[in-house]
Coordinates of C-alpha atoms in Angstrom, one line a residue:
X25 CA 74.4 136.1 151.0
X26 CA 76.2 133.1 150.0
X27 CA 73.7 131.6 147.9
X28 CA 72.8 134.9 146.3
X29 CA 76.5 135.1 145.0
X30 CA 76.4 131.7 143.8
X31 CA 73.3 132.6 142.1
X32 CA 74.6 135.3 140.7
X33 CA 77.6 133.4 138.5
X34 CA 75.6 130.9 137.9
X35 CA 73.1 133.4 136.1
X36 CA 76.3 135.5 134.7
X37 CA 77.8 132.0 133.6
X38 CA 74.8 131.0 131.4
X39 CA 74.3 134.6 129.5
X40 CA 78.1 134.4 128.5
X41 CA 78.0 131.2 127.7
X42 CA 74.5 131.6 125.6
X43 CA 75.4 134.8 124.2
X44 CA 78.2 133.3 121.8
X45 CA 76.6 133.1 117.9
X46 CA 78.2 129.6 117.2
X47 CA 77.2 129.9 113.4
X48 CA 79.7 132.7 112.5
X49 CA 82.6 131.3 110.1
X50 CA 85.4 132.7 108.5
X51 CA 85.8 132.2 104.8
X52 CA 85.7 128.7 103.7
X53 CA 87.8 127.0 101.3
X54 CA 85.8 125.8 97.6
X55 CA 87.6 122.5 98.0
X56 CA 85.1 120.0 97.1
X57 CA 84.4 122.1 93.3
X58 CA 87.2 124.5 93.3
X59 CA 87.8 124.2 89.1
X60 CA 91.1 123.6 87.8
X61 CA 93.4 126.3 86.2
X62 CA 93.3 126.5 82.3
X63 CA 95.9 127.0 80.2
X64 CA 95.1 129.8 77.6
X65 CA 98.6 129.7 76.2
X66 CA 100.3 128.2 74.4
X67 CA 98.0 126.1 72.3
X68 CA 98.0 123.2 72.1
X69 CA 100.0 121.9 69.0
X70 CA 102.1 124.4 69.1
X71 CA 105.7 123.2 68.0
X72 CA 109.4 125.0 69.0
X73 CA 112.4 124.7 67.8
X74 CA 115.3 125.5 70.2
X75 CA 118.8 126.6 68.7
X76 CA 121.7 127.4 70.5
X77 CA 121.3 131.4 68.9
X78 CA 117.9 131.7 71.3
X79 CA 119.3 130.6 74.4
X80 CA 118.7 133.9 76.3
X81 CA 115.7 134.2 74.6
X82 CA 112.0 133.3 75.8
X83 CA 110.9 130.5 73.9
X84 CA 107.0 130.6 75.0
X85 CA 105.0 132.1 78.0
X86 CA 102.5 129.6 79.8
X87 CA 99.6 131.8 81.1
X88 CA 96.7 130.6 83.0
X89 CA 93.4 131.4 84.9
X90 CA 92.7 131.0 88.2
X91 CA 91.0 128.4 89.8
X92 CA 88.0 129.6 92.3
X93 CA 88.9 128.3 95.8
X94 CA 85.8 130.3 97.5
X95 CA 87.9 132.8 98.7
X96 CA 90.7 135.6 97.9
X97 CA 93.5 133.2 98.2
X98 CA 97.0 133.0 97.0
X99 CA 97.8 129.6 95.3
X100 CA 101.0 128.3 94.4
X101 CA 101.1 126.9 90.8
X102 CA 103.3 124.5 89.9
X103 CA 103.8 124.1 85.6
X104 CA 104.6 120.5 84.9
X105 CA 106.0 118.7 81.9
X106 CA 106.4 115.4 80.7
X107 CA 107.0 113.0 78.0
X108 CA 103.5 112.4 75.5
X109 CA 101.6 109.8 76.6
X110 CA 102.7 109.3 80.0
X111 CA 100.4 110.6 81.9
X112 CA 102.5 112.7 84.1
X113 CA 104.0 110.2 86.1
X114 CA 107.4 111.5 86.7
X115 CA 106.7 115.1 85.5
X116 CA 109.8 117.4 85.2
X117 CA 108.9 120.5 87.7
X118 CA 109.3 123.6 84.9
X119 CA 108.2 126.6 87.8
X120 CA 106.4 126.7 91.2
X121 CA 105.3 130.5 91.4
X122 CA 102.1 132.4 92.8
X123 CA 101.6 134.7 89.8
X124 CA 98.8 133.0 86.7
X125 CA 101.7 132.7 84.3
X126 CA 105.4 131.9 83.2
X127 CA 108.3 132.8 80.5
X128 CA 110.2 129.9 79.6
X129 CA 114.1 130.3 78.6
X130 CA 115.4 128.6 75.6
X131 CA 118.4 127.7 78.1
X132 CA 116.4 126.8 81.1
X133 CA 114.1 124.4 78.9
X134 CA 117.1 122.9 77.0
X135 CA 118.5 122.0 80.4
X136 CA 115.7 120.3 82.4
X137 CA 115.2 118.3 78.8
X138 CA 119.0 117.1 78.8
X139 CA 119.0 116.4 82.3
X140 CA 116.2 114.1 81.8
X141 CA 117.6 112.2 79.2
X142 CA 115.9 113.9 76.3
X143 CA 118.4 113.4 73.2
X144 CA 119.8 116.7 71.8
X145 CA 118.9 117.9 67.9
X146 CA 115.8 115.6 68.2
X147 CA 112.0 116.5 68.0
X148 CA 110.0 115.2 71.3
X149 CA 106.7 115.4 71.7
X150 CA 105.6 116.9 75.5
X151 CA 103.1 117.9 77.2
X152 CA 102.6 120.5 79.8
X153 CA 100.1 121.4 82.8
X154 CA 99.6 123.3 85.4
X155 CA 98.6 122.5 89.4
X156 CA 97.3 125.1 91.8
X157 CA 97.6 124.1 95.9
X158 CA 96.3 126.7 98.8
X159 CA 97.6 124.0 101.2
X160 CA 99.0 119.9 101.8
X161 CA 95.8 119.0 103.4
X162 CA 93.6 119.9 100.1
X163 CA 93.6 118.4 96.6
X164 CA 95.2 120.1 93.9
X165 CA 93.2 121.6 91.3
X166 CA 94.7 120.6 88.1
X167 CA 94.3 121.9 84.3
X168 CA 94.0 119.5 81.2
X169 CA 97.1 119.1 79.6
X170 CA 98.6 120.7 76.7
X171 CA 100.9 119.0 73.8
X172 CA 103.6 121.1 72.7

């Protein structure tokens, strides 16, 4: 009787562990060619001119598409600006949001640009991007920039 119990788990043992489909994955993140977000506004070349009169006012809205991470996912986008010609290596953070785009403040801009040293009643030449991240351990997706 003893042997035909052990027998008996043994057999169970072995169909439950058999009877698992190993193959069956969730959704899988598109990291290796997820895209980049692209900026469809503004164009690029576009100039602004802040005064002190617009402050309230919304001096552009930076819209986007969305990059295809292989899934229904729900990025964080971060839009970036920096100084022409550098590359964005010490970019000035203008939003981190989850939506595809932005309204910039007269106000809001003119701040971040004085805090950074930007001269006031001076043209500058910037550019601007955008970065998409569903999580720290995967690449950002990145769009090409745009000079404003």
């Amino acid at each position: 009787m003893k042997k035909l119990s052990i027998l008996l788990v043994s057999i169970f043992s072995i169909v439950a562990l058999t009877s698992c489909d190993s193959t069956e994955m969730g959704p899988v993140a598109n990291t290796s060619e997820p895209g980049s977000p692209s900026l469809t506004s503004p164009e690029s070349g576009q100039s602004y001119t802040m005064t002190q009169e617009q402050a309230d006012d919304t001096l552009m809205t930076v819209e986007w598409t969305e990059p295809d991470f292989g899934f229904s996912s729900a990025p964080t986008y971060t839009v970036e600006m920096a100084e022409a010609g550098t590359d964005f290596e010490n970019p000035m953070q203008v939003a981190s949001v989850q939506a595809t785009s932005f309204p910039v403040v007269v106000s809001e801009l003119n701040n971040m640009l004085l805090s950074e040293d930007f001269s006031a009643n001076n043209a500058h030449s910037l550019e601007l991007r955008v970065t998409a991240s569903i999580s720290d351990s995967v690449s950002k997706a990145v769009s090409e920039a745009v000079s404003i």
